[in-house]
GROMACS .gro file of C-alpha atoms in nm:
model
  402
    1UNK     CA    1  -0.315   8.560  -2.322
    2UNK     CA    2  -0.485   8.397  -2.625
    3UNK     CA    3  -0.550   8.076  -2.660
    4UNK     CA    4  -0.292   7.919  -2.858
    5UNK     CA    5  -0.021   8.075  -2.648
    6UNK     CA    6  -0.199   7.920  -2.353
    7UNK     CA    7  -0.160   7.618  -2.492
    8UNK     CA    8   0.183   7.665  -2.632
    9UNK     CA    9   0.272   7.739  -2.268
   10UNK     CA   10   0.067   7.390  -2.095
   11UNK     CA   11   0.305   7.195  -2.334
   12UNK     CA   12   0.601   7.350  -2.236
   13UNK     CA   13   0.532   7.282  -1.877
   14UNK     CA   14   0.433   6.914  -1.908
   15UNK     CA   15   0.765   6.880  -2.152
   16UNK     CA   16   0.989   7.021  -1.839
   17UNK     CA   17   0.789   6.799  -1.551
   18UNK     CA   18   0.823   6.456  -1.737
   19UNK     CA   19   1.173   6.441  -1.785
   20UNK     CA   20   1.223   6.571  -1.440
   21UNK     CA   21   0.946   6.258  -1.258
   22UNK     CA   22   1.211   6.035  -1.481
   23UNK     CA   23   1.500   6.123  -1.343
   24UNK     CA   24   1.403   6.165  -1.033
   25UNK     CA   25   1.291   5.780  -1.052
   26UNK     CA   26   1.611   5.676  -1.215
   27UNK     CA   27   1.814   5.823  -0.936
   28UNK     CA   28   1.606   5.690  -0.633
   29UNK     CA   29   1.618   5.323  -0.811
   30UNK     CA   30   2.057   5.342  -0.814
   31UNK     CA   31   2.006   5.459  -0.498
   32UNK     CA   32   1.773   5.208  -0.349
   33UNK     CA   33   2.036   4.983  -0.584
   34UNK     CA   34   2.326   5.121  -0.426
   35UNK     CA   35   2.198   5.043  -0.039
   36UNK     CA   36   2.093   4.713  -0.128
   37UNK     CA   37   2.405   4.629  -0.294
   38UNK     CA   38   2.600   4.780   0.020
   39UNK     CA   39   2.364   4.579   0.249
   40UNK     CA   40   2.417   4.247   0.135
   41UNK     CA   41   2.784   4.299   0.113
   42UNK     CA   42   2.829   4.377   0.471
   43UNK     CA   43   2.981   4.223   0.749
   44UNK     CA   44   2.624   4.209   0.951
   45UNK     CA   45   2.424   4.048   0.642
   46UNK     CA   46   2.695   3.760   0.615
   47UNK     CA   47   2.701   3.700   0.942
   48UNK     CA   48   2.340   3.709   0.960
   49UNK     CA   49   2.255   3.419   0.679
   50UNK     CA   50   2.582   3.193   0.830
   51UNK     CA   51   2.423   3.205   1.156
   52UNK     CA   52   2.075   3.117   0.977
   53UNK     CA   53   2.247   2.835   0.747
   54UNK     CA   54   2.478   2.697   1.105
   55UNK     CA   55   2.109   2.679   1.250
   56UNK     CA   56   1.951   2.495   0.998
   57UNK     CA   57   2.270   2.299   0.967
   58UNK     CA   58   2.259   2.161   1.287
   59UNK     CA   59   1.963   2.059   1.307
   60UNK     CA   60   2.015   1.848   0.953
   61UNK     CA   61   2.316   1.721   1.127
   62UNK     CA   62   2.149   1.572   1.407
   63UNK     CA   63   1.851   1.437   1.188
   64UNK     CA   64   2.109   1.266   0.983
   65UNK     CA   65   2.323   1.118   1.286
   66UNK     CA   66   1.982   0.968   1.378
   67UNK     CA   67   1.976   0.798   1.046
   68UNK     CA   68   2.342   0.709   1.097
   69UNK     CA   69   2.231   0.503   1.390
   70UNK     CA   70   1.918   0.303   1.219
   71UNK     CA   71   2.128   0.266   0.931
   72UNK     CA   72   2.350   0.072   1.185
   73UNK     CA   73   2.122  -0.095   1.401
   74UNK     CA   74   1.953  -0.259   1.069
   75UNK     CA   75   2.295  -0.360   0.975
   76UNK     CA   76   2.346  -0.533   1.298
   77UNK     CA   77   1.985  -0.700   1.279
   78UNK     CA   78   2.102  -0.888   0.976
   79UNK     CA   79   2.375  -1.078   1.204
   80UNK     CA   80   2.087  -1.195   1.437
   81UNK     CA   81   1.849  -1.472   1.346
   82UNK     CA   82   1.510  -1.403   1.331
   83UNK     CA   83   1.434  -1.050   1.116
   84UNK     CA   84   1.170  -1.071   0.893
   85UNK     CA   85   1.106  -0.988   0.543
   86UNK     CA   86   0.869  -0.729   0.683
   87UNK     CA   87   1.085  -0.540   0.922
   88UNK     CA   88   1.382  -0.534   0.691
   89UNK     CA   89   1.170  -0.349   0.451
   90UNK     CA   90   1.000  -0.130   0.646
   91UNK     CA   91   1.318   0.004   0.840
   92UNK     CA   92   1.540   0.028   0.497
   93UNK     CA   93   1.209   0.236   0.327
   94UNK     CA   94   1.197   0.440   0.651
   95UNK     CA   95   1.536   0.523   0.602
   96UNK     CA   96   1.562   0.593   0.218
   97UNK     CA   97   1.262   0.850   0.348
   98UNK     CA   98   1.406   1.020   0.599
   99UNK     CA   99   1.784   1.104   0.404
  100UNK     CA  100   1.616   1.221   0.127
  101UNK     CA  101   1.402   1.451   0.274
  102UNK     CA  102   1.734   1.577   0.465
  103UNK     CA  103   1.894   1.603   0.111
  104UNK     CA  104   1.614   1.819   0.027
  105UNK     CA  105   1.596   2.046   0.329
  106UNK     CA  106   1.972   2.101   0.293
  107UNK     CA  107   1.956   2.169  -0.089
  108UNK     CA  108   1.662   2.473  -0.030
  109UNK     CA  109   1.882   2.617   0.311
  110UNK     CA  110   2.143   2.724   0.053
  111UNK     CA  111   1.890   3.022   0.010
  112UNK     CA  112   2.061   3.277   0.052
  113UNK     CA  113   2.427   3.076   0.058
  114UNK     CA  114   2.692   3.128   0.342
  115UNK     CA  115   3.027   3.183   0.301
  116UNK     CA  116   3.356   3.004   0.194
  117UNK     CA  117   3.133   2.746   0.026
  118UNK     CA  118   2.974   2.585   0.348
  119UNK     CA  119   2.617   2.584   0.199
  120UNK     CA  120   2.730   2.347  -0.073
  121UNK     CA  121   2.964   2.153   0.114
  122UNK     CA  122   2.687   2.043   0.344
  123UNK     CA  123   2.422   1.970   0.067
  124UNK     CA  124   2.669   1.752  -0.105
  125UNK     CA  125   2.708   1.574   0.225
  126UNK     CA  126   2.356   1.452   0.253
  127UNK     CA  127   2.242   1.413  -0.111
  128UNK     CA  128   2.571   1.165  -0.122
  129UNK     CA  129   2.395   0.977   0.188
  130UNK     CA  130   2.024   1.000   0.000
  131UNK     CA  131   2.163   0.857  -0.272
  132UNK     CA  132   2.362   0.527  -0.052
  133UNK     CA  133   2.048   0.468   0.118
  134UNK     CA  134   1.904   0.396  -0.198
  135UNK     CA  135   2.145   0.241  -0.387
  136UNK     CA  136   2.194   0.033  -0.083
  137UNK     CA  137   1.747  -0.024  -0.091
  138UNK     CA  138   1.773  -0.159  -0.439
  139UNK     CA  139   2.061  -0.381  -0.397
  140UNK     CA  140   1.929  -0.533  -0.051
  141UNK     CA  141   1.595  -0.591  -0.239
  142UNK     CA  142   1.749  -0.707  -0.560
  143UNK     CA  143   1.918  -0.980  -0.387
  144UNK     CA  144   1.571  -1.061  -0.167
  145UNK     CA  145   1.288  -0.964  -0.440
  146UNK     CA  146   1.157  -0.690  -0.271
  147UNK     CA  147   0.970  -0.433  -0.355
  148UNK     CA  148   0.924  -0.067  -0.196
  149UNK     CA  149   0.688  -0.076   0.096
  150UNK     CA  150   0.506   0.229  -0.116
  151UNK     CA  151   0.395   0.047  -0.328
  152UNK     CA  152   0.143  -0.126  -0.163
  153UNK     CA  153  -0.128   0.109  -0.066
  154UNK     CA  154  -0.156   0.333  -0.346
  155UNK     CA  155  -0.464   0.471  -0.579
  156UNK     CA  156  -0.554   0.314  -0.845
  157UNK     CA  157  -0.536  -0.054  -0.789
  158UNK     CA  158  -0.790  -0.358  -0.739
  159UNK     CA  159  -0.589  -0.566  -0.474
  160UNK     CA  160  -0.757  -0.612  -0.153
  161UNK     CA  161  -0.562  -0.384   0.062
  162UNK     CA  162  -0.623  -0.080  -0.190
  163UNK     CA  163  -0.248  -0.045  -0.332
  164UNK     CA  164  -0.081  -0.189  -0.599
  165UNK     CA  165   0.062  -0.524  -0.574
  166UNK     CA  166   0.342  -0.601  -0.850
  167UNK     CA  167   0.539  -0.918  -0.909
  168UNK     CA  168   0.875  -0.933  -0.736
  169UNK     CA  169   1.211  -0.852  -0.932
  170UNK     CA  170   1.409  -1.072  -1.095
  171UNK     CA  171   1.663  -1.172  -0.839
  172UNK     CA  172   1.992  -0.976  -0.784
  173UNK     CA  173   2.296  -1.268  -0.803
  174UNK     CA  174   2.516  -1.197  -0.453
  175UNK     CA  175   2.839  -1.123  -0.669
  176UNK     CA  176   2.657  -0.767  -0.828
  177UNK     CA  177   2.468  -0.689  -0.501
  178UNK     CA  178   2.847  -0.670  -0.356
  179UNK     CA  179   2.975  -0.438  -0.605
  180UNK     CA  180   2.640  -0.205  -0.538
  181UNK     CA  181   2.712  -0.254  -0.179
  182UNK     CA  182   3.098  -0.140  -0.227
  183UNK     CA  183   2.947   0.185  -0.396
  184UNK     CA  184   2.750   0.270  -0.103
  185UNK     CA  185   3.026   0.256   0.124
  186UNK     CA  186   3.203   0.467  -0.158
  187UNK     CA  187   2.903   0.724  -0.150
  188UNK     CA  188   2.895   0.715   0.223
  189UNK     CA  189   3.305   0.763   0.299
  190UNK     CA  190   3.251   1.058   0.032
  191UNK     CA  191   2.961   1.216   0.202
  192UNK     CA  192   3.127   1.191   0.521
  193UNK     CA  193   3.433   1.434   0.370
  194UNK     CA  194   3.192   1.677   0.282
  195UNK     CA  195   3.066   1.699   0.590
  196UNK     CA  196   3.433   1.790   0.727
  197UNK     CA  197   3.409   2.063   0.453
  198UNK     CA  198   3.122   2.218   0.560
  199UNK     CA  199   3.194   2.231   0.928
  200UNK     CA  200   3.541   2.357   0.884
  201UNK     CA  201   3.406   2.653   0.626
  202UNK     CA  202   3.164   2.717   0.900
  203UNK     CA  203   3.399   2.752   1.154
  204UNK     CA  204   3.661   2.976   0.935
  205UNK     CA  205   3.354   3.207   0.882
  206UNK     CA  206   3.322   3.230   1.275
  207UNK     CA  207   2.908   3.098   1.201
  208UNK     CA  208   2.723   3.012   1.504
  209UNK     CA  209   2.619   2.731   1.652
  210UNK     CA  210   2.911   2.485   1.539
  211UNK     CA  211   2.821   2.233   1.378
  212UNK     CA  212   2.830   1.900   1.550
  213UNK     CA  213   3.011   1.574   1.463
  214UNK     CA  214   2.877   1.374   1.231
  215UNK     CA  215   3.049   1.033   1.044
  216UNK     CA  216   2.861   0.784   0.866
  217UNK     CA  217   3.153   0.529   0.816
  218UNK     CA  218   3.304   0.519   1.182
  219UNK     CA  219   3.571   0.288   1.103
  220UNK     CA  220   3.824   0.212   0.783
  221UNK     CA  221   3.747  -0.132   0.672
  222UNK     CA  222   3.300  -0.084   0.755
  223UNK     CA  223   3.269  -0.083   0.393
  224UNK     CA  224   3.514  -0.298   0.265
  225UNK     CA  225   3.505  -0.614   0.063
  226UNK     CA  226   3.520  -0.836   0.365
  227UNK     CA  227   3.248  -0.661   0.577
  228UNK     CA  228   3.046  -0.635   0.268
  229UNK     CA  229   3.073  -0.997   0.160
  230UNK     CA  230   3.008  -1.137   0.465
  231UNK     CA  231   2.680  -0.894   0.489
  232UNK     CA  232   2.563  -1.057   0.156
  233UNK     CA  233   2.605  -1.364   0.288
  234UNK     CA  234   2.405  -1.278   0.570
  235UNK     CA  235   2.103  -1.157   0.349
  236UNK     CA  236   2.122  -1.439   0.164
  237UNK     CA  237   2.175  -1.720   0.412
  238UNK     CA  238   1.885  -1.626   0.625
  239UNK     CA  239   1.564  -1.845   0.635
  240UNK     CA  240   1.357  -1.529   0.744
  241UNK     CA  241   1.449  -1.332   0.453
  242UNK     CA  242   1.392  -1.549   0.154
  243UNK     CA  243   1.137  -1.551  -0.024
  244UNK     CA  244   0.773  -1.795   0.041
  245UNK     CA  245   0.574  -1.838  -0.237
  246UNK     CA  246   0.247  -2.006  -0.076
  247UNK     CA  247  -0.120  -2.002  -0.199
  248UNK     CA  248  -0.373  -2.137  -0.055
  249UNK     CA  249  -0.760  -2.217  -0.118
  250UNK     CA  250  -0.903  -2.169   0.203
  251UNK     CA  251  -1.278  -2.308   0.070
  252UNK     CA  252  -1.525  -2.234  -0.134
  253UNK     CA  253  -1.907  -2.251  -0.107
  254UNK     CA  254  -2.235  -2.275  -0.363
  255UNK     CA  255  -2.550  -2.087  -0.405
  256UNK     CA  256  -2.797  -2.233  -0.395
  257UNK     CA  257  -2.610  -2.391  -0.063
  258UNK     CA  258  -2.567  -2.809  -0.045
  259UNK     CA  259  -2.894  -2.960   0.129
  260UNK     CA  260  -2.799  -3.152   0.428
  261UNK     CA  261  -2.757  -3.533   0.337
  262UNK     CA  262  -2.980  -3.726   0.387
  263UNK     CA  263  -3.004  -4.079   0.593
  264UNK     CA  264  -2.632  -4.123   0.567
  265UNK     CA  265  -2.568  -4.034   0.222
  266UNK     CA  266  -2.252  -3.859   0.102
  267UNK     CA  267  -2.367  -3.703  -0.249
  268UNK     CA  268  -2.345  -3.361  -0.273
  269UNK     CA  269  -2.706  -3.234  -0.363
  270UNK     CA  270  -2.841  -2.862  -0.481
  271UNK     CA  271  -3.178  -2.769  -0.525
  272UNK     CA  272  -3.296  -2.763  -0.858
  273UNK     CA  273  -3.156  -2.438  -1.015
  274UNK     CA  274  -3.069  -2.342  -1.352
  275UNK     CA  275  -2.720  -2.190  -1.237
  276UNK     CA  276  -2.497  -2.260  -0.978
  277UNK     CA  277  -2.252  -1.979  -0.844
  278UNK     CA  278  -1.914  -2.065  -0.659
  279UNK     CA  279  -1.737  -1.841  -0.384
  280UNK     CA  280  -1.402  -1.882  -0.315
  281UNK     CA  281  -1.213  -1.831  -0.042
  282UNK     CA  282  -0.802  -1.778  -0.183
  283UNK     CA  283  -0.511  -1.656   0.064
  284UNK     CA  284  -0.103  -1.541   0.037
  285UNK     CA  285   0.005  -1.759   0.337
  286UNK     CA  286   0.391  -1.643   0.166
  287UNK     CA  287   0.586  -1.379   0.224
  288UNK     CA  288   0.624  -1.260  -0.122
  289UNK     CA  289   0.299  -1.051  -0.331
  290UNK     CA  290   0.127  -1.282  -0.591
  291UNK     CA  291  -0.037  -1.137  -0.822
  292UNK     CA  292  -0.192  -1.245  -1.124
  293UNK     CA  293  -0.314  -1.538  -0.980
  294UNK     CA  294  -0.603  -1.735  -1.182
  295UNK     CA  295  -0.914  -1.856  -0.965
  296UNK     CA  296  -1.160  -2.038  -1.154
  297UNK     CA  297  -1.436  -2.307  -1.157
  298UNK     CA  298  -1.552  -2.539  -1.438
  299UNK     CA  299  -1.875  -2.813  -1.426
  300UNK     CA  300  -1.849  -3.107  -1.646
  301UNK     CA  301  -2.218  -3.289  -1.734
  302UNK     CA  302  -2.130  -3.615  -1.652
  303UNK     CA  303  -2.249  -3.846  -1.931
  304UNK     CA  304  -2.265  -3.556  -2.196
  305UNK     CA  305  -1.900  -3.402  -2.115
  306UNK     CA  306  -2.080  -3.102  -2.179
  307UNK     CA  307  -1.847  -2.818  -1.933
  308UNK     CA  308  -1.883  -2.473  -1.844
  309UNK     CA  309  -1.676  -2.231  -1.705
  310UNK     CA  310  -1.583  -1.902  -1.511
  311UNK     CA  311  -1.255  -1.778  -1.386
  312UNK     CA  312  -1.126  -1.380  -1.218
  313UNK     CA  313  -0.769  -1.296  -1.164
  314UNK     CA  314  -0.661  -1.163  -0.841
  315UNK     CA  315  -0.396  -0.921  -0.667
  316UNK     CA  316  -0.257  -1.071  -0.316
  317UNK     CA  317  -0.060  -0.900  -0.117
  318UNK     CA  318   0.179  -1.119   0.105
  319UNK     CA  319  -0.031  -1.237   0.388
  320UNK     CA  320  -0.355  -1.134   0.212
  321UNK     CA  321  -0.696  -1.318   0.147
  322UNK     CA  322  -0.952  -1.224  -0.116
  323UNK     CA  323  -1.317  -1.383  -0.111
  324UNK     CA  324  -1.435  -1.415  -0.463
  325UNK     CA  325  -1.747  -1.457  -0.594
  326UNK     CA  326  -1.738  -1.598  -1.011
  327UNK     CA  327  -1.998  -1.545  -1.228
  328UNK     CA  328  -2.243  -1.834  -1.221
  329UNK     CA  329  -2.245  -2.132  -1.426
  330UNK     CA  330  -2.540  -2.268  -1.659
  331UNK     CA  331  -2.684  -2.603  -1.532
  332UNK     CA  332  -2.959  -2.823  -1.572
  333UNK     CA  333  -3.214  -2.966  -1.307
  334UNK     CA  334  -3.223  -3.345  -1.244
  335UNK     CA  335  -2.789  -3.404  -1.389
  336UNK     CA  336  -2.539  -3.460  -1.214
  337UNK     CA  337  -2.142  -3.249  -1.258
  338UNK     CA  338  -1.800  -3.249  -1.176
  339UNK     CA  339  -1.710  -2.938  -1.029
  340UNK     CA  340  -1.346  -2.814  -1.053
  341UNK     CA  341  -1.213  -2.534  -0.855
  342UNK     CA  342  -0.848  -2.421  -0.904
  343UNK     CA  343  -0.616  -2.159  -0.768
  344UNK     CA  344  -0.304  -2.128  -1.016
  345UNK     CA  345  -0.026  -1.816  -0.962
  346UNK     CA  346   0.072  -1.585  -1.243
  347UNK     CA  347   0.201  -1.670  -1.553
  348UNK     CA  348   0.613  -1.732  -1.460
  349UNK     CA  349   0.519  -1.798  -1.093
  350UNK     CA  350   0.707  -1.948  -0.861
  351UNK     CA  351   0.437  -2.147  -0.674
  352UNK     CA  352   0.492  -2.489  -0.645
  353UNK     CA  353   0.199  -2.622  -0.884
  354UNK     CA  354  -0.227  -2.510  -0.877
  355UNK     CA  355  -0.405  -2.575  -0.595
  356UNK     CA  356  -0.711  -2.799  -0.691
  357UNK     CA  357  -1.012  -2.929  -0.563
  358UNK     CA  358  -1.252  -3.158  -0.753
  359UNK     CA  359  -1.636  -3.277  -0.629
  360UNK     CA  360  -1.977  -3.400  -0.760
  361UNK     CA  361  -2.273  -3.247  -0.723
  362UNK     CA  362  -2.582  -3.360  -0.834
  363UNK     CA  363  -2.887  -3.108  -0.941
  364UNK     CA  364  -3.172  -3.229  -0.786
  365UNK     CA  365  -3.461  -3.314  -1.031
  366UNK     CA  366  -3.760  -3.041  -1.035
  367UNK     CA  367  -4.068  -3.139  -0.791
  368UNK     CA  368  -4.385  -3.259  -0.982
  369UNK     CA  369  -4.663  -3.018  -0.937
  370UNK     CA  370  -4.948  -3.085  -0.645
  371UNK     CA  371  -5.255  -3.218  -0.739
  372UNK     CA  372  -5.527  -3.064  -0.553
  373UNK     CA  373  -5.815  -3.352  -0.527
  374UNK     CA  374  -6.176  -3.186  -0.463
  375UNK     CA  375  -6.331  -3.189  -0.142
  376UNK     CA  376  -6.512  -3.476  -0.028
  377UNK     CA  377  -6.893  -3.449   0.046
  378UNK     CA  378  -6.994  -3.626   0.317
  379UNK     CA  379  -7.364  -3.711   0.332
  380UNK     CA  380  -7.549  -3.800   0.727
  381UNK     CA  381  -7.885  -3.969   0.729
  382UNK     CA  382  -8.179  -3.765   0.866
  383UNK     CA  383  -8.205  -3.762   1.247
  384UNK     CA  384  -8.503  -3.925   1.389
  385UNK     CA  385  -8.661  -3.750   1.642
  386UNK     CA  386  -8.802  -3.999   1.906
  387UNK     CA  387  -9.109  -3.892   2.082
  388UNK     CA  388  -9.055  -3.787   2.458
  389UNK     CA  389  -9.055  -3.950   2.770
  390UNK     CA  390  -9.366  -3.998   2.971
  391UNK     CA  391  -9.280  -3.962   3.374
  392UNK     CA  392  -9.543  -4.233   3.526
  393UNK     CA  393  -9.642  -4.136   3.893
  394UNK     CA  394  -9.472  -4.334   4.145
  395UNK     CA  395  -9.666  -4.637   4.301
  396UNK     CA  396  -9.804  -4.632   4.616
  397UNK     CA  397  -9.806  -5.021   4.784
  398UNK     CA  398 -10.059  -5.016   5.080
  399UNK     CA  399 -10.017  -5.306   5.352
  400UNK     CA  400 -10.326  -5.409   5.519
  401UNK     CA  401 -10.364  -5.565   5.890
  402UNK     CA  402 -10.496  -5.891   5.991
   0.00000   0.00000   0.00000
């Protein structure tokens, strides 16, 4: 065959197997189509992802009957004496934690979604009680000026702990924290409705395991305007929960250090120095987070009125200390100052007033250089050498007779 019909004849063959790999892909893609389509339509795959979604469910459901009962044994806390600021916080930011990350788990179970609409039905459910557990958190703190326990402890912040401490809110009055607690018994009747959705769909569906029980409000009236204003009232009313606002300035102490007096005396006397740095010693004996708060130290030359002066602001958590050292302060040797050192809260504080303590302290004058006198010479008189001793013979004494 010559060569241009060969090649004729190569083209014609590749033009018949192209079209025919095409269709052949086209077909095996509405087929694979075609199964899939039949597959997830069955009776096997939907009972397959309810029983997966009733599974998940349950567990959810037990999770959030756990939070049912915290959520109740915090409310019935309040009607005891004696919770603190502390615990209140910690147990309502334990439980904003836990129903949201129930909201969450719910919300991604969906994935593929049972039938008769119990996937949504159940999500609804526990983003409504996510959602009253924090509406409930901020009205609670509103009316206490809390903050979120989280706060505290995070990156990026100079207080002494390592977290961030912020100024309390601006106080909640008791008549609006009611009406955000009446919307949290709303959320929470609502969520509980859902709930009754969800297990009933599940149930219709014939999905295994059943769900369990699971109210939130146990009772008409839990939420109402009575049991809500007299749980405001609680809040309120109680001596552990209100906020302290207490600073205090522990000490402070100088370098170069106070020599010990001297014979009695009471004057307060450094070692000559051309600077004097103070230390101070601040704590948050309250309840509440200061910070903000202004410690500094000033000397006044006393005669001259010459005064100097160094302050550092400071984060304290409640309950925290903080030992700060200020930049030093220019003196003179042989004068004599008044040294101020003050603790005074934020701007728009609530402290009572500064916290001040006031002494003199004298700079002792500089020594006066030795004097070295020269050594003494010290001139002896020859020795005289005496001559030596002659040793006589001893006497002999010879008695005569008659």
């Amino acid at each position: 065959m010559p060569p241009l019909d060969r090649r004729r004849a190569r083209r014609r063959s590749v033009g018949v197997r192209v079209p025919a790999l095409v269709a052949a892909a086209v077909a095996a893609f509405f087929l694979i189509g075609g199964v899939a389509k039949i597959g997830a339509g069955s009776a096997p795959y939907h009972r397959s992802v309810n029983g997966s979604f009733a599974a998940q469910g349950a567990v959810l459901a037990d999770q959030s009957n756990r939070s049912a009962v915290a959520l109740r044994g915090l409310l019935g806390a309040l009607a005891v004496p004696g919770l603190e600021r502390a615990q209140l916080q910690h147990r309502l930011d334990s439980l904003v934690s836990e129903t949201a990350t129930q909201a969450t788990v719910a919300d991604r179970a969906m994935q593929p979604a049972p039938e008769a609409g119990a996937g949504e039905a159940l999500a609804s459910a526990l983003a409504a009680r996510a959602q009253a557990t924090a509406q409930l958190q901020s009205a609670v703190y509103g009316l206490l000026g809390l903050q979120p326990s989280d706060v505290i402890g995070a990156p990026g912040s100079s207080s002494p702990g390592g977290g961030t401490t912020v100024a309390s809110p601006p106080l909640v009055p008791p008549s609006q924290v009611a009406a955000d607690m009446a919307r949290v018994g709303s959320l929470l009747t609502a969520s509980d409705r859902y709930y009754a959705a969800a297990r009933l769909r599940l149930r219709q569906v014939r999905a295994r395991p059943i769900l369990p029980p699971s109210a939130w409000v146990p009772a008409t009236g839990s939420w109402g305007p009575a049991r809500v204003g007299a749980l405001v009232a609680q809040l309120d009313g109680s001596p552990t929960l209100r906020a302290v606002h207490e600073l205090a300035l522990v000490g402070f102490r100088l370098q170069p250090a106070v020599l010990p007096a001297v014979g009695g005396s009471t004057a307060s006397i450094v070692p000559p120095t051309s600077s004097l740095r103070v230390t101070t010693i601040v704590s948050n004996l309250g309840n509440v987070a200061e910070p903000g708060v202004v410690v500094s130290a000033t000397v006044q030359e006393v005669g001259s009125g010459t005064t100097r002066s160094t302050r550092r602001t400071l984060d304290l958590p409640a309950g925290g200390s903080d030992v700060e050292i200020l930049a030093p302060l220019a003196v003179r040797a042989g004068s004599s100052y008044v040294l101020t050192v003050s603790v005074v809260p934020a701007a728009g504080g609530t402290s009572a007033s500064p916290l001040v303590r006031t002494t003199t302290i004298t700079v002792a004058p500089p020594t006066p250089p030795t004097t070295t006198l020269p050594p003494t010479s010290t001139t002896r008189p020859p020795t005289t050498t005496l001559p030596p001793i002659t040793t006589l013979p001893p006497t002999t004494t010879t008695t005569r007779k008659g």
